[in-house]
């Protein structure tokens, strides 16, 4: 887990001003992968009790735009944030409990980036979500 000094360096590398809310939000996203905004607000308030909802929302927006965090939103879910950026990984989501996990791109030469018909688009990212039941839900006795 990166330290506060690492987060400060990351912010400076993308020409962002270092603020306590931004550092705290980065820390929360790293500590809680795939967390929703309310969970991130709760984690940040553990460190900065006075931080406003708006400061967290603003920080998430700026950090996402700068490429320091990634925003995902599986169908039927609220937006979630993760620190794994810069690769083309995907996600698996449990239909029962909603847990989300990272999965690497399909094997081979980035096959998921090659659309059968790109319709003239210059494609730089593919978002794949696998749906199913996690091991806990698939083995739980049904009622």
Coordinates of N, CA and C in Angstrom, one line a residue:
X1 N 0.9 -1.2 0.0 CA 0.0 0.0 0.0 C 0.9 1.2 0.0
X2 N 0.7 2.1 -1.0 CA 1.4 3.4 -1.0 C 1.2 4.2 0.3
X3 N 2.2 5.1 0.6 CA 2.1 6.0 1.7 C 1.5 7.3 1.3
X4 N 1.3 8.2 2.3 CA 0.8 9.5 2.0 C 1.9 10.3 1.1
X5 N 3.2 10.0 1.3 CA 4.2 10.6 0.5 C 4.1 10.1 -0.9
X6 N 3.8 8.9 -1.1 CA 3.6 8.3 -2.5 C 2.5 9.0 -3.2
X7 N 1.4 9.2 -2.4 CA 0.2 9.9 -3.0 C 0.5 11.3 -3.4
X8 N 1.3 12.0 -2.5 CA 1.7 13.4 -2.8 C 2.5 13.4 -4.1
X9 N 3.4 12.4 -4.3 CA 4.3 12.4 -5.5 C 3.4 12.1 -6.7
X10 N 2.4 11.2 -6.6 CA 1.5 10.8 -7.7 C 0.8 12.1 -8.1
X11 N 0.3 12.8 -7.2 CA -0.5 14.1 -7.5 C 0.4 15.1 -8.3
X12 N 1.7 15.2 -7.8 CA 2.6 16.2 -8.4 C 3.0 15.7 -9.8
X13 N 3.1 14.4 -10.0 CA 3.5 13.9 -11.3 C 2.5 14.2 -12.4
X14 N 1.2 14.4 -12.0 CA 0.2 14.7 -13.0 C -0.2 16.2 -12.9
X15 N 0.6 17.0 -12.2 CA 0.5 18.4 -12.1 C -0.8 18.8 -11.4
X16 N -1.1 18.0 -10.3 CA -2.3 18.4 -9.5 C -1.7 18.9 -8.2
X17 N -2.4 19.9 -7.6 CA -2.1 20.4 -6.3 C -2.3 19.4 -5.3
X18 N -1.4 19.3 -4.3 CA -1.6 18.3 -3.2 C -2.5 19.0 -2.1
X19 N -3.6 18.3 -1.9 CA -4.5 18.7 -0.8 C -4.8 17.5 0.1
X20 N -5.1 17.8 1.3 CA -5.4 16.8 2.3 C -6.6 15.9 1.8
X21 N -7.7 16.5 1.2 CA -8.8 15.6 0.7 C -8.3 14.7 -0.4
X22 N -7.5 15.2 -1.3 CA -7.0 14.4 -2.5 C -6.2 13.2 -2.0
X23 N -5.3 13.5 -1.0 CA -4.4 12.4 -0.5 C -5.3 11.4 0.2
X24 N -6.2 11.9 1.0 CA -7.1 11.0 1.8 C -8.0 10.1 0.8
X25 N -8.5 10.7 -0.2 CA -9.3 10.0 -1.2 C -8.5 8.9 -1.9
X26 N -7.3 9.3 -2.3 CA -6.4 8.3 -2.9 C -6.1 7.1 -1.9
X27 N -5.9 7.5 -0.7 CA -5.7 6.4 0.3 C -6.9 5.5 0.5
X28 N -8.1 6.1 0.5 CA -9.3 5.3 0.6 C -9.5 4.4 -0.6
X29 N -9.3 4.9 -1.8 CA -9.5 4.1 -3.0 C -8.5 2.9 -3.0
X30 N -7.2 3.2 -2.6 CA -6.2 2.1 -2.6 C -6.6 1.1 -1.5
X31 N -7.1 1.5 -0.4 CA -7.4 0.6 0.7 C -8.7 -0.1 0.5
X32 N -9.6 0.4 -0.3 CA -10.9 -0.2 -0.5 C -11.2 -0.3 -2.0
X33 N -10.6 -1.3 -2.7 CA -10.9 -1.5 -4.1 C -12.3 -1.6 -4.4
X34 N -12.8 -1.0 -5.5 CA -14.2 -1.1 -6.0 C -15.2 -0.5 -5.0
X35 N -14.8 0.4 -4.1 CA -15.7 1.1 -3.2 C -16.6 2.1 -3.9
X36 N -17.8 2.2 -3.3 CA -18.7 3.3 -3.9 C -18.3 4.6 -3.2
X37 N -19.0 5.6 -3.7 CA -18.7 7.0 -3.1 C -19.0 7.1 -1.7
X38 N -20.1 6.6 -1.2 CA -20.4 6.6 0.2 C -19.4 6.0 1.1
X39 N -18.9 4.8 0.6 CA -17.8 4.1 1.4 C -16.5 4.9 1.4
X40 N -16.2 5.5 0.3 CA -15.0 6.4 0.3 C -15.2 7.6 1.2
X41 N -16.3 8.2 1.2 CA -16.6 9.3 2.1 C -16.4 8.9 3.5
X42 N -16.9 7.7 3.9 CA -16.8 7.2 5.2 C -15.3 7.0 5.6
X43 N -14.6 6.4 4.7 CA -13.1 6.1 4.9 C -12.4 7.4 5.1
X44 N -12.6 8.4 4.2 CA -11.9 9.7 4.3 C -12.3 10.4 5.6
X45 N -13.5 10.3 6.0 CA -13.9 11.0 7.2 C -13.3 10.4 8.5
X46 N -12.8 9.1 8.3 CA -12.0 8.5 9.4 C -10.7 9.3 9.6
X47 N -10.2 9.9 8.6 CA -9.0 10.6 8.6 C -9.2 12.1 8.7
X48 N -10.2 12.6 8.0 CA -10.5 14.0 8.0 C -12.0 14.2 8.3
X49 N -12.4 14.2 9.6 CA -13.8 14.2 9.9 C -14.6 15.4 9.4
X50 N -13.9 16.5 9.1 CA -14.6 17.7 8.6 C -14.8 17.8 7.1
X51 N -14.3 16.8 6.4 CA -14.3 16.8 4.9 C -15.8 16.8 4.4
X52 N -16.1 17.6 3.4 CA -17.5 17.6 2.9 C -17.7 16.5 1.8
X53 N -18.9 16.2 1.6 CA -19.3 15.3 0.5 C -18.7 15.9 -0.8
X54 N -18.9 17.2 -1.0 CA -18.5 17.8 -2.3 C -17.0 17.7 -2.5
X55 N -16.2 17.9 -1.4 CA -14.8 17.8 -1.5 C -14.4 16.4 -2.0
X56 N -15.0 15.3 -1.5 CA -14.7 14.0 -1.9 C -15.2 13.8 -3.4
X57 N -16.4 14.2 -3.7 CA -16.9 14.1 -5.1 C -15.9 14.8 -6.1
X58 N -15.5 16.0 -5.7 CA -14.6 16.8 -6.5 C -13.2 16.1 -6.7
X59 N -12.7 15.5 -5.6 CA -11.5 14.8 -5.6 C -11.6 13.6 -6.5
X60 N -12.6 12.8 -6.4 CA -12.8 11.7 -7.2 C -12.9 12.0 -8.7
X61 N -13.6 13.1 -9.0 CA -13.7 13.6 -10.4 C -12.3 14.0 -11.0
X62 N -11.5 14.7 -10.2 CA -10.2 15.2 -10.6 C -9.2 14.0 -10.7
X63 N -9.3 13.1 -9.8 CA -8.3 12.0 -9.8 C -8.7 11.1 -10.9
X64 N -9.9 10.9 -11.3 CA -10.3 10.1 -12.4 C -9.9 10.7 -13.7
X65 N -10.1 12.0 -13.8 CA -9.7 12.7 -15.0 C -8.2 12.7 -15.2
X66 N -7.4 12.7 -14.1 CA -6.0 12.7 -14.2 C -5.4 11.2 -14.4
X67 N -6.3 10.2 -14.4 CA -5.9 8.9 -14.6 C -5.3 8.2 -13.4
X68 N -5.5 8.8 -12.2 CA -4.9 8.2 -11.0 C -5.9 7.2 -10.4
X69 N -7.1 7.3 -10.6 CA -8.1 6.3 -10.2 C -9.0 6.0 -11.4
X70 N -9.7 4.9 -11.4 CA -10.6 4.5 -12.5 C -12.0 4.3 -11.9
X71 N -13.0 4.9 -12.6 CA -14.4 4.8 -12.2 C -15.0 3.7 -13.1
X72 N -15.7 2.8 -12.4 CA -16.4 1.7 -13.1 C -17.9 1.8 -12.6
X73 N -18.8 1.3 -13.4 CA -20.2 1.3 -13.0 C -20.9 0.1 -13.7
X74 N -20.8 -1.0 -13.0 CA -21.5 -2.2 -13.6 C -23.0 -1.9 -13.7
X75 N -23.7 -2.5 -14.6 CA -25.1 -2.3 -14.8 C -25.9 -2.6 -13.5
X76 N -26.7 -1.6 -13.1 CA -27.5 -1.8 -11.9 C -26.8 -1.4 -10.6
X77 N -25.6 -0.9 -10.8 CA -24.8 -0.5 -9.6 C -24.4 1.0 -9.6
X78 N -24.1 1.5 -8.4 CA -23.6 2.8 -8.4 C -22.2 2.9 -8.8
X79 N -21.6 4.0 -9.1 CA -20.2 4.2 -9.5 C -19.3 3.7 -8.4
X80 N -18.3 3.0 -8.8 CA -17.3 2.5 -7.9 C -15.9 2.9 -8.4
X81 N -14.9 3.0 -7.5 CA -13.6 3.5 -7.9 C -12.5 2.5 -7.5
X82 N -11.5 2.4 -8.3 CA -10.4 1.5 -8.1 C -9.0 2.2 -8.4
X83 N -8.0 1.7 -7.8 CA -6.7 2.2 -8.1 C -5.9 1.6 -9.2
X84 N -6.4 0.4 -9.7 CA -5.7 -0.3 -10.7 C -6.0 0.4 -12.1
X85 N -5.1 1.2 -12.6 CA -5.3 2.0 -13.8 C -4.1 1.6 -14.8
X86 N -4.3 2.0 -16.0 CA -3.2 1.8 -17.0 C -3.1 0.5 -17.6
X87 N -4.0 -0.4 -17.3 CA -4.0 -1.7 -18.0 C -5.5 -1.9 -18.4
X88 N -5.7 -3.0 -19.2 CA -7.0 -3.2 -19.7 C -7.6 -4.4 -19.0
X89 N -7.7 -4.3 -17.7 CA -8.3 -5.4 -16.9 C -9.8 -5.3 -16.9
X90 N -10.5 -6.3 -16.5 CA -11.9 -6.3 -16.5 C -12.4 -6.7 -15.1
X91 N -13.7 -7.0 -15.0 CA -14.3 -7.3 -13.7 C -15.2 -8.4 -13.7
X92 N -15.3 -9.1 -12.6 CA -16.3 -10.1 -12.4 C -17.2 -9.7 -11.2
X93 N -18.5 -9.8 -11.4 CA -19.5 -9.2 -10.4 C -20.4 -10.4 -10.0
X94 N -20.6 -10.5 -8.7 CA -21.6 -11.5 -8.2 C -23.0 -11.0 -8.3
X95 N -23.8 -11.7 -9.0 CA -25.2 -11.4 -9.1 C -26.0 -11.3 -7.8
X96 N -25.5 -12.1 -6.8 CA -26.2 -12.2 -5.5 C -25.8 -11.1 -4.5
X97 N -24.5 -11.1 -4.2 CA -24.1 -10.1 -3.1 C -23.4 -8.9 -3.7
X98 N -23.1 -8.8 -5.0 CA -22.5 -7.6 -5.6 C -21.1 -7.5 -5.5
X99 N -20.3 -8.4 -4.9 CA -18.9 -8.3 -4.8 C -18.3 -8.2 -6.2
X100 N -17.2 -7.4 -6.3 CA -16.6 -7.1 -7.6 C -15.1 -7.5 -7.4
X101 N -14.6 -8.2 -8.4 CA -13.1 -8.6 -8.4 C -12.5 -8.3 -9.7
X102 N -11.2 -8.0 -9.7 CA -10.5 -7.8 -11.0 C -10.2 -9.1 -11.7
X103 N -10.3 -9.1 -13.0 CA -9.8 -10.2 -13.8 C -9.0 -9.6 -14.9
X104 N -7.9 -10.3 -15.2 CA -7.0 -9.8 -16.3 C -7.8 -10.0 -17.7
X105 N -7.3 -9.3 -18.7 CA -7.8 -9.3 -20.0 C -7.7 -10.8 -20.5
X106 N -8.5 -11.1 -21.4 CA -8.5 -12.5 -22.0 C -7.0 -12.7 -22.6
X107 N -6.6 -14.0 -22.6 CA -5.2 -14.3 -23.0 C -5.0 -14.0 -24.4
X108 N -3.8 -13.8 -24.8 CA -3.4 -13.6 -26.2 C -3.1 -12.1 -26.4
X109 N -3.1 -11.7 -27.7 CA -2.7 -10.4 -28.1 C -3.9 -9.4 -28.0
X110 N -4.3 -9.1 -26.7 CA -5.3 -8.1 -26.4 C -6.5 -8.3 -27.3
X111 N -7.1 -9.6 -27.4 CA -8.2 -9.8 -28.3 C -9.4 -9.0 -28.0
X112 N -9.6 -8.6 -26.8 CA -10.8 -7.8 -26.4 C -10.7 -6.4 -26.9
X113 N -9.5 -5.9 -27.4 CA -9.4 -4.6 -28.0 C -9.7 -4.6 -29.5
X114 N -9.8 -5.8 -30.1 CA -10.0 -5.8 -31.5 C -11.5 -6.1 -31.7
X115 N -12.2 -5.0 -32.1 CA -13.7 -5.2 -32.4 C -13.8 -5.8 -33.8
X116 N -14.9 -6.6 -34.0 CA -15.1 -7.1 -35.3 C -15.4 -6.0 -36.3
X117 N -16.0 -4.9 -35.9 CA -16.2 -3.8 -36.7 C -16.1 -2.5 -35.9
X118 N -15.0 -1.8 -36.0 CA -14.8 -0.6 -35.1 C -15.6 0.6 -35.5
X119 N -16.3 0.5 -36.6 CA -17.2 1.6 -37.1 C -16.5 3.0 -37.2
X120 N -15.2 2.9 -37.5 CA -14.4 4.1 -37.7 C -13.8 4.6 -36.4
X121 N -14.0 4.0 -35.2 CA -13.5 4.5 -34.0 C -12.1 4.1 -33.8
X122 N -11.3 4.9 -33.1 CA -9.9 4.5 -32.7 C -10.1 4.0 -31.2
X123 N -10.2 2.7 -31.1 CA -10.5 2.1 -29.8 C -9.2 2.0 -28.9
X124 N -9.3 2.5 -27.7 CA -8.2 2.5 -26.7 C -8.5 1.7 -25.5
X125 N -9.7 1.3 -25.3 CA -10.1 0.6 -24.1 C -11.3 -0.3 -24.4
X126 N -11.4 -1.4 -23.7 CA -12.6 -2.3 -23.8 C -13.0 -2.6 -22.4
X127 N -14.3 -2.5 -22.1 CA -14.8 -2.8 -20.7 C -15.6 -4.0 -20.8
X128 N -15.1 -5.1 -20.1 CA -15.8 -6.4 -20.1 C -16.2 -6.6 -18.7
X129 N -17.4 -7.0 -18.4 CA -17.9 -7.4 -17.1 C -18.4 -8.8 -17.2
X130 N -17.9 -9.7 -16.4 CA -18.3 -11.1 -16.3 C -19.3 -11.1 -15.1
X131 N -20.4 -11.8 -15.3 CA -21.4 -11.9 -14.2 C -21.6 -13.3 -13.8
X132 N -21.8 -13.6 -12.5 CA -22.1 -14.9 -12.0 C -22.3 -14.9 -10.5
X133 N -22.0 -16.0 -9.9 CA -22.1 -16.1 -8.5 C -20.7 -16.3 -7.9
X134 N -20.3 -15.5 -6.8 CA -19.1 -15.7 -6.2 C -19.1 -17.1 -5.5
X135 N -17.9 -17.5 -5.0 CA -17.8 -18.8 -4.3 C -18.7 -18.9 -3.1
X136 N -18.8 -17.8 -2.4 CA -19.6 -17.8 -1.2 C -21.1 -17.9 -1.5
X137 N -21.6 -17.3 -2.5 CA -23.0 -17.3 -2.9 C -23.3 -18.6 -3.6
X138 N -22.4 -19.1 -4.4 CA -22.7 -20.3 -5.1 C -22.8 -21.6 -4.3
X139 N -22.2 -21.5 -3.1 CA -22.2 -22.7 -2.2 C -23.1 -22.5 -1.0
X140 N -23.8 -21.3 -0.9 CA -24.7 -21.0 0.2 C -26.0 -21.8 0.0
X141 N -26.5 -22.4 1.1 CA -27.7 -23.2 0.9 C -28.9 -22.2 0.6
X142 N -29.7 -22.7 -0.4 CA -30.9 -21.8 -0.8 C -32.0 -22.0 0.2
X143 N -32.8 -21.0 0.4 CA -33.9 -21.0 1.4 C -35.2 -21.3 0.8

